[in-house]
């Protein structure tokens, strides 16, 4: 059974810092990995999608890397801002047989606070 | 495009009542899923569908029913609400195995 772990569970940093959020998964047979942002009381907003054949994806100040063989992904946030405060979730899409590709397995998230 | 639309946004039910959470998408996505989010347990898959007429159980299906009569709609039915079903429910959709998922804004359900 695929398990996804995110470390740390919570992180508090001063504004302007560069930071790294970690995601690890136990089964490397995945189609892709998706990073989401969730603000309190809100839905999930997709940030980056990395296919299993890719090593990284970038969007603005965000960079996500994927090392499928070791079961790891990192989300790098450059020059953090108070508006980046949210919970960040990673989710893997299994690439094994049957219809397993139709579901996501989530980590429990990293709660980020960026202090002014 | 409206994306994934969930209704209602909030609902309070009494134990034993039934209700349907609605989910609709206008992106012609084949794959649709229902998740529940609980503190300390993350997001867990309830039911999913890979196309109209095809549904299957996820990780926590007990107490819930689904059907997929059209590509656009994927309602989630609570048969007899229990306090353990108090949660935030999210619907999501995707085009294929290679694409990312789009999530709705959620339904916050309280069962008293």
PDB file of C-alpha atoms in Angstrom:
ATOM      1  CA  UNK A   1       0.000   0.000   0.000  1.00  0.00           C
ATOM      2  CA  UNK A   2       1.335   3.394  -0.995  1.00  0.00           C
ATOM      3  CA  UNK A   3       2.177   5.663   1.929  1.00  0.00           C
ATOM      4  CA  UNK A   4       3.095   9.336   1.675  1.00  0.00           C
ATOM      5  CA  UNK A   5       4.928  11.217   4.403  1.00  0.00           C
ATOM      6  CA  UNK A   6       5.579  14.931   4.654  1.00  0.00           C
ATOM      7  CA  UNK A   7       8.256  16.472   6.823  1.00  0.00           C
ATOM      8  CA  UNK A   8       8.138  18.755   8.697  1.00  0.00           C
ATOM      9  CA  UNK A   9       4.523  18.808   9.873  1.00  0.00           C
ATOM     10  CA  UNK A  10       4.831  22.511  10.652  1.00  0.00           C
ATOM     11  CA  UNK A  11       7.319  25.209   9.775  1.00  0.00           C
ATOM     12  CA  UNK A  12       7.610  28.844  10.833  1.00  0.00           C
ATOM     13  CA  UNK A  13      10.065  31.133   9.063  1.00  0.00           C
ATOM     14  CA  UNK A  14      10.733  34.863   8.755  1.00  0.00           C
ATOM     15  CA  UNK A  15       9.780  36.600   5.550  1.00  0.00           C
ATOM     16  CA  UNK A  16      12.381  36.395   2.802  1.00  0.00           C
ATOM     17  CA  UNK A  17      13.772  32.987   3.662  1.00  0.00           C
ATOM     18  CA  UNK A  18      14.188  30.236   1.110  1.00  0.00           C
ATOM     19  CA  UNK A  19      12.665  26.996   2.329  1.00  0.00           C
ATOM     20  CA  UNK A  20      12.255  23.350   1.416  1.00  0.00           C
ATOM     21  CA  UNK A  21       9.297  21.090   2.081  1.00  0.00           C
ATOM     22  CA  UNK A  22       9.804  17.350   1.857  1.00  0.00           C
ATOM     23  CA  UNK A  23       7.586  14.542   0.619  1.00  0.00           C
ATOM     24  CA  UNK A  24       8.448  10.845   0.557  1.00  0.00           C
ATOM     25  CA  UNK A  25       6.490   7.887  -0.811  1.00  0.00           C
ATOM     26  CA  UNK A  26       6.961   4.159  -0.398  1.00  0.00           C
ATOM     27  CA  UNK A  27       6.067   2.804  -3.865  1.00  0.00           C
ATOM     28  CA  UNK A  28       8.001   4.273  -6.789  1.00  0.00           C
ATOM     29  CA  UNK A  29       5.464   3.014  -9.358  1.00  0.00           C
ATOM     30  CA  UNK A  30       3.715   6.345  -9.885  1.00  0.00           C
ATOM     31  CA  UNK A  31       2.342   8.269 -12.852  1.00  0.00           C
ATOM     32  CA  UNK A  32       2.984  11.638 -11.309  1.00  0.00           C
ATOM     33  CA  UNK A  33       3.205  13.698  -8.135  1.00  0.00           C
ATOM     34  CA  UNK A  34       1.187  16.816  -7.474  1.00  0.00           C
ATOM     35  CA  UNK A  35       1.798  19.606  -4.957  1.00  0.00           C
ATOM     36  CA  UNK A  36      -1.211  21.477  -3.596  1.00  0.00           C
ATOM     37  CA  UNK A  37      -1.759  24.487  -1.400  1.00  0.00           C
ATOM     38  CA  UNK A  38      -4.659  24.680   1.046  1.00  0.00           C
ATOM     39  CA  UNK A  39      -5.645  27.841   2.864  1.00  0.00           C
ATOM     40  CA  UNK A  40      -7.654  27.505   6.115  1.00  0.00           C
ATOM     41  CA  UNK A  41     -11.250  26.523   5.416  1.00  0.00           C
ATOM     42  CA  UNK A  42     -10.643  26.390   1.666  1.00  0.00           C
ATOM     43  CA  UNK A  43     -10.176  23.848  -1.073  1.00  0.00           C
ATOM     44  CA  UNK A  44      -6.995  22.537  -2.652  1.00  0.00           C
ATOM     45  CA  UNK A  45      -5.179  24.627  -5.238  1.00  0.00           C
ATOM     46  CA  UNK A  46      -2.796  22.791  -7.544  1.00  0.00           C
ATOM     47  CA  UNK A  47       0.699  24.289  -7.562  1.00  0.00           C
ATOM     48  CA  UNK A  48       2.855  21.929  -9.584  1.00  0.00           C
ATOM     49  CA  UNK A  49       2.495  18.579 -11.343  1.00  0.00           C
ATOM     50  CA  UNK A  50       5.571  16.457 -12.020  1.00  0.00           C
ATOM     51  CA  UNK A  51       5.315  13.470 -14.321  1.00  0.00           C
ATOM     52  CA  UNK A  52       7.241  10.315 -13.401  1.00  0.00           C
ATOM     53  CA  UNK A  53       9.641  10.928 -16.305  1.00  0.00           C
ATOM     54  CA  UNK A  54      10.482  14.462 -15.164  1.00  0.00           C
ATOM     55  CA  UNK A  55      13.030  15.625 -12.623  1.00  0.00           C
ATOM     56  CA  UNK A  56      11.587  19.029 -11.777  1.00  0.00           C
ATOM     57  CA  UNK A  57       8.951  21.637 -12.492  1.00  0.00           C
ATOM     58  CA  UNK A  58       9.021  25.369 -11.858  1.00  0.00           C
ATOM     59  CA  UNK A  59       6.339  27.999 -11.446  1.00  0.00           C
ATOM     60  CA  UNK A  60       7.410  31.459 -10.353  1.00  0.00           C
ATOM     61  CA  UNK A  61       9.087  31.211  -6.950  1.00  0.00           C
ATOM     62  CA  UNK A  62       8.197  27.529  -6.642  1.00  0.00           C
ATOM     63  CA  UNK A  63      10.353  24.636  -7.770  1.00  0.00           C
ATOM     64  CA  UNK A  64       9.449  20.997  -7.257  1.00  0.00           C
ATOM     65  CA  UNK A  65      11.841  18.118  -7.797  1.00  0.00           C
ATOM     66  CA  UNK A  66      11.178  14.416  -8.087  1.00  0.00           C
ATOM     67  CA  UNK A  67      13.504  11.469  -7.474  1.00  0.00           C
ATOM     68  CA  UNK A  68      11.234   8.562  -8.230  1.00  0.00           C
ATOM     69  CA  UNK A  69      13.779   5.838  -7.552  1.00  0.00           C
ATOM     70  CA  UNK A  70      14.332   7.038  -3.997  1.00  0.00           C
ATOM     71  CA  UNK A  71      10.680   7.950  -3.438  1.00  0.00           C
ATOM     72  CA  UNK A  72      11.274  11.620  -2.709  1.00  0.00           C
ATOM     73  CA  UNK A  73      10.036  15.018  -3.804  1.00  0.00           C
ATOM     74  CA  UNK A  74      10.889  18.464  -2.537  1.00  0.00           C
ATOM     75  CA  UNK A  75       9.069  21.759  -2.912  1.00  0.00           C
ATOM     76  CA  UNK A  76      11.408  24.741  -2.841  1.00  0.00           C
ATOM     77  CA  UNK A  77       9.925  28.159  -2.113  1.00  0.00           C
ATOM     78  CA  UNK A  78      12.198  31.103  -2.819  1.00  0.00           C
ATOM     79  CA  UNK A  79      12.017  34.432  -0.993  1.00  0.00           C
ATOM     80  CA  UNK A  80       9.029  33.436   1.125  1.00  0.00           C
ATOM     81  CA  UNK A  81       6.233  35.946   1.772  1.00  0.00           C
ATOM     82  CA  UNK A  82       3.478  36.110   4.404  1.00  0.00           C
ATOM     83  CA  UNK A  83       1.007  35.289   1.632  1.00  0.00           C
ATOM     84  CA  UNK A  84       2.698  31.904   1.273  1.00  0.00           C
ATOM     85  CA  UNK A  85       1.329  30.892   4.683  1.00  0.00           C
ATOM     86  CA  UNK A  86      -0.841  27.824   4.110  1.00  0.00           C
ATOM     87  CA  UNK A  87      -0.777  24.051   4.318  1.00  0.00           C
ATOM     88  CA  UNK A  88       1.141  22.357   1.514  1.00  0.00           C
ATOM     89  CA  UNK A  89       0.093  18.861   0.488  1.00  0.00           C
ATOM     90  CA  UNK A  90       1.787  16.412  -1.815  1.00  0.00           C
ATOM     91  CA  UNK A  91      -0.099  13.605  -3.521  1.00  0.00           C
ATOM     92  CA  UNK A  92       1.072  10.725  -5.688  1.00  0.00           C
ATOM     93  CA  UNK A  93      -0.899   9.083  -8.474  1.00  0.00           C
ATOM     94  CA  UNK A  94      -0.157   5.354  -8.575  1.00  0.00           C
ATOM     95  CA  UNK A  95       0.951   3.985 -11.916  1.00  0.00           C
ATOM     96  CA  UNK A  96       0.408   0.328 -11.236  1.00  0.00           C
ATOM     97  CA  UNK A  97      -2.181  -1.964 -12.776  1.00  0.00           C
ATOM     98  CA  UNK A  98      -5.959  -1.690 -13.010  1.00  0.00           C
ATOM     99  CA  UNK A  99      -7.561   1.637 -12.232  1.00  0.00           C
ATOM    100  CA  UNK A 100      -5.175   2.664  -9.482  1.00  0.00           C
ATOM    101  CA  UNK A 101      -4.156   5.626 -11.613  1.00  0.00           C
ATOM    102  CA  UNK A 102      -7.546   7.131 -10.941  1.00  0.00           C
ATOM    103  CA  UNK A 103      -6.818   7.882  -7.307  1.00  0.00           C
ATOM    104  CA  UNK A 104      -4.441  10.029  -5.309  1.00  0.00           C
ATOM    105  CA  UNK A 105      -2.642   9.174  -2.086  1.00  0.00           C
ATOM    106  CA  UNK A 106      -1.970  12.230   0.061  1.00  0.00           C
ATOM    107  CA  UNK A 107       0.518  13.129   2.716  1.00  0.00           C
ATOM    108  CA  UNK A 108      -0.779  14.893   5.805  1.00  0.00           C
ATOM    109  CA  UNK A 109       0.756  18.181   4.800  1.00  0.00           C
ATOM    110  CA  UNK A 110       3.205  20.785   6.042  1.00  0.00           C
ATOM    111  CA  UNK A 111       1.666  23.824   7.735  1.00  0.00           C
ATOM    112  CA  UNK A 112       3.781  26.824   6.750  1.00  0.00           C
ATOM    113  CA  UNK A 113       3.756  30.169   8.537  1.00  0.00           C
ATOM    114  CA  UNK A 114       5.773  33.049   7.102  1.00  0.00           C
ATOM    115  CA  UNK A 115       6.184  35.850   9.616  1.00  0.00           C
ATOM    116  CA  UNK A 116       6.467  39.490   8.484  1.00  0.00           C
TER     117      UNK A 116
ATOM    118  CA  UNK B   1     -15.151  27.105 -17.194  1.00  0.00           C
ATOM    119  CA  UNK B   2     -16.518  26.880 -13.660  1.00  0.00           C
ATOM    120  CA  UNK B   3     -14.190  23.943 -12.858  1.00  0.00           C
ATOM    121  CA  UNK B   4     -15.448  21.615 -10.113  1.00  0.00           C
ATOM    122  CA  UNK B   5     -18.567  22.857  -8.327  1.00  0.00           C
ATOM    123  CA  UNK B   6     -19.691  21.412  -5.011  1.00  0.00           C
ATOM    124  CA  UNK B   7     -22.975  22.110  -3.271  1.00  0.00           C
ATOM    125  CA  UNK B   8     -23.873  22.803  -0.550  1.00  0.00           C
ATOM    126  CA  UNK B   9     -20.871  24.497   1.073  1.00  0.00           C
ATOM    127  CA  UNK B  10     -22.142  23.845   4.589  1.00  0.00           C
ATOM    128  CA  UNK B  11     -24.668  21.354   5.967  1.00  0.00           C
ATOM    129  CA  UNK B  12     -25.838  20.240   9.388  1.00  0.00           C
ATOM    130  CA  UNK B  13     -27.614  16.901   9.619  1.00  0.00           C
ATOM    131  CA  UNK B  14     -29.205  14.974  12.422  1.00  0.00           C
ATOM    132  CA  UNK B  15     -28.094  11.412  13.050  1.00  0.00           C
ATOM    133  CA  UNK B  16     -30.004   9.060  10.779  1.00  0.00           C
ATOM    134  CA  UNK B  17     -30.878  11.616   8.122  1.00  0.00           C
ATOM    135  CA  UNK B  18     -29.852  11.100   4.528  1.00  0.00           C
ATOM    136  CA  UNK B  19     -28.570  13.615   2.032  1.00  0.00           C
ATOM    137  CA  UNK B  20     -26.733  14.000  -1.252  1.00  0.00           C
ATOM    138  CA  UNK B  21     -23.615  16.053  -1.778  1.00  0.00           C
ATOM    139  CA  UNK B  22     -23.507  17.353  -5.303  1.00  0.00           C
ATOM    140  CA  UNK B  23     -20.433  17.568  -7.527  1.00  0.00           C
ATOM    141  CA  UNK B  24     -20.369  18.806 -11.093  1.00  0.00           C
ATOM    142  CA  UNK B  25     -17.527  19.562 -13.499  1.00  0.00           C
ATOM    143  CA  UNK B  26     -17.650  21.246 -16.879  1.00  0.00           C
ATOM    144  CA  UNK B  27     -14.231  20.181 -18.152  1.00  0.00           C
ATOM    145  CA  UNK B  28     -15.305  16.868 -19.703  1.00  0.00           C
ATOM    146  CA  UNK B  29     -13.096  14.989 -17.242  1.00  0.00           C
ATOM    147  CA  UNK B  30     -13.388  11.216 -17.205  1.00  0.00           C
ATOM    148  CA  UNK B  31     -12.072  10.646 -13.703  1.00  0.00           C
ATOM    149  CA  UNK B  32     -13.924  11.900 -10.642  1.00  0.00           C
ATOM    150  CA  UNK B  33     -13.340  11.182  -6.966  1.00  0.00           C
ATOM    151  CA  UNK B  34     -14.679  11.946  -3.518  1.00  0.00           C
ATOM    152  CA  UNK B  35     -12.375  12.513  -0.544  1.00  0.00           C
ATOM    153  CA  UNK B  36     -12.978  13.322   3.067  1.00  0.00           C
ATOM    154  CA  UNK B  37     -10.543  15.384   5.113  1.00  0.00           C
ATOM    155  CA  UNK B  38     -10.237  14.919   8.850  1.00  0.00           C
ATOM    156  CA  UNK B  39      -7.708  16.409  11.295  1.00  0.00           C
ATOM    157  CA  UNK B  40      -4.774  14.068  11.828  1.00  0.00           C
ATOM    158  CA  UNK B  41      -5.913  11.700   9.084  1.00  0.00           C
ATOM    159  CA  UNK B  42      -5.374  13.735   5.954  1.00  0.00           C
ATOM    160  CA  UNK B  43      -7.433  13.219   2.808  1.00  0.00           C
ATOM    161  CA  UNK B  44      -8.908   9.771   2.294  1.00  0.00           C
ATOM    162  CA  UNK B  45     -10.585   8.428  -0.823  1.00  0.00           C
ATOM    163  CA  UNK B  46     -14.245   7.451  -0.440  1.00  0.00           C
ATOM    164  CA  UNK B  47     -15.355   6.490  -3.970  1.00  0.00           C
ATOM    165  CA  UNK B  48     -14.116   7.158  -7.458  1.00  0.00           C
ATOM    166  CA  UNK B  49     -15.240   6.853 -11.064  1.00  0.00           C
ATOM    167  CA  UNK B  50     -13.280   6.386 -14.291  1.00  0.00           C
ATOM    168  CA  UNK B  51     -16.216   7.257 -16.538  1.00  0.00           C
ATOM    169  CA  UNK B  52     -19.984   7.392 -16.805  1.00  0.00           C
ATOM    170  CA  UNK B  53     -21.509   4.202 -15.452  1.00  0.00           C
ATOM    171  CA  UNK B  54     -18.278   3.047 -13.763  1.00  0.00           C
ATOM    172  CA  UNK B  55     -17.633   3.523 -10.052  1.00  0.00           C
ATOM    173  CA  UNK B  56     -15.526   1.806  -7.438  1.00  0.00           C
ATOM    174  CA  UNK B  57     -14.790   1.965  -3.737  1.00  0.00           C
ATOM    175  CA  UNK B  58     -11.908   3.802  -2.218  1.00  0.00           C
ATOM    176  CA  UNK B  59     -10.346   3.577   1.198  1.00  0.00           C
ATOM    177  CA  UNK B  60     -13.365   4.524   3.355  1.00  0.00           C
ATOM    178  CA  UNK B  61     -16.585   3.699   1.411  1.00  0.00           C
ATOM    179  CA  UNK B  62     -18.834   2.505   4.240  1.00  0.00           C
ATOM    180  CA  UNK B  63     -21.952   4.626   4.704  1.00  0.00           C
ATOM    181  CA  UNK B  64     -21.674   6.272   1.289  1.00  0.00           C
ATOM    182  CA  UNK B  65     -23.100   5.541  -2.147  1.00  0.00           C
ATOM    183  CA  UNK B  66     -22.237   7.027  -5.528  1.00  0.00           C
ATOM    184  CA  UNK B  67     -23.468   6.832  -9.087  1.00  0.00           C
ATOM    185  CA  UNK B  68     -22.189   8.304 -12.354  1.00  0.00           C
ATOM    186  CA  UNK B  69     -24.970   8.621 -14.882  1.00  0.00           C
ATOM    187  CA  UNK B  70     -23.304  11.470 -16.788  1.00  0.00           C
ATOM    188  CA  UNK B  71     -19.732  12.597 -17.348  1.00  0.00           C
ATOM    189  CA  UNK B  72     -20.436  15.899 -15.598  1.00  0.00           C
ATOM    190  CA  UNK B  73     -22.021  14.792 -12.319  1.00  0.00           C
ATOM    191  CA  UNK B  74     -20.828  12.575  -9.476  1.00  0.00           C
ATOM    192  CA  UNK B  75     -23.133  12.852  -6.434  1.00  0.00           C
ATOM    193  CA  UNK B  76     -22.229  11.366  -3.060  1.00  0.00           C
ATOM    194  CA  UNK B  77     -25.088  10.000  -0.971  1.00  0.00           C
ATOM    195  CA  UNK B  78     -25.049   9.560   2.779  1.00  0.00           C
ATOM    196  CA  UNK B  79     -27.552   6.833   3.518  1.00  0.00           C
ATOM    197  CA  UNK B  80     -28.011   7.308   7.289  1.00  0.00           C
ATOM    198  CA  UNK B  81     -25.776  10.027   8.676  1.00  0.00           C
ATOM    199  CA  UNK B  82     -23.612   9.285  11.712  1.00  0.00           C
ATOM    200  CA  UNK B  83     -21.495  11.662  13.827  1.00  0.00           C
ATOM    201  CA  UNK B  84     -18.377   9.877  12.478  1.00  0.00           C
ATOM    202  CA  UNK B  85     -19.232  11.310   9.063  1.00  0.00           C
ATOM    203  CA  UNK B  86     -18.663  14.841  10.314  1.00  0.00           C
ATOM    204  CA  UNK B  87     -15.921  15.996   7.971  1.00  0.00           C
ATOM    205  CA  UNK B  88     -15.001  18.182   5.042  1.00  0.00           C
ATOM    206  CA  UNK B  89     -15.769  16.522   1.727  1.00  0.00           C
ATOM    207  CA  UNK B  90     -13.907  17.287  -1.480  1.00  0.00           C
ATOM    208  CA  UNK B  91     -14.749  16.294  -5.020  1.00  0.00           C
ATOM    209  CA  UNK B  92     -11.986  16.167  -7.637  1.00  0.00           C
ATOM    210  CA  UNK B  93     -11.712  15.471 -11.349  1.00  0.00           C
ATOM    211  CA  UNK B  94      -9.025  14.708 -13.938  1.00  0.00           C
ATOM    212  CA  UNK B  95      -8.796  13.956 -17.637  1.00  0.00           C
ATOM    213  CA  UNK B  96      -6.477  10.955 -17.589  1.00  0.00           C
ATOM    214  CA  UNK B  97      -3.827   9.085 -15.654  1.00  0.00           C
ATOM    215  CA  UNK B  98      -1.171  11.595 -16.689  1.00  0.00           C
ATOM    216  CA  UNK B  99      -2.952  14.780 -15.754  1.00  0.00           C
ATOM    217  CA  UNK B 100      -3.316  16.591 -12.468  1.00  0.00           C
ATOM    218  CA  UNK B 101      -6.476  16.720 -10.425  1.00  0.00           C
ATOM    219  CA  UNK B 102      -8.728  19.753  -9.977  1.00  0.00           C
ATOM    220  CA  UNK B 103     -10.533  20.030  -6.668  1.00  0.00           C
ATOM    221  CA  UNK B 104     -13.793  21.646  -5.678  1.00  0.00           C
ATOM    222  CA  UNK B 105     -14.033  24.072  -2.757  1.00  0.00           C
ATOM    223  CA  UNK B 106     -15.488  21.463  -0.413  1.00  0.00           C
ATOM    224  CA  UNK B 107     -18.598  20.757   1.651  1.00  0.00           C
ATOM    225  CA  UNK B 108     -18.323  21.096   5.407  1.00  0.00           C
ATOM    226  CA  UNK B 109     -20.716  18.558   6.964  1.00  0.00           C
ATOM    227  CA  UNK B 110     -21.646  18.337  10.629  1.00  0.00           C
ATOM    228  CA  UNK B 111     -23.731  15.437  11.925  1.00  0.00           C
ATOM    229  CA  UNK B 112     -25.263  16.001  15.354  1.00  0.00           C
TER     230      UNK B 112
END
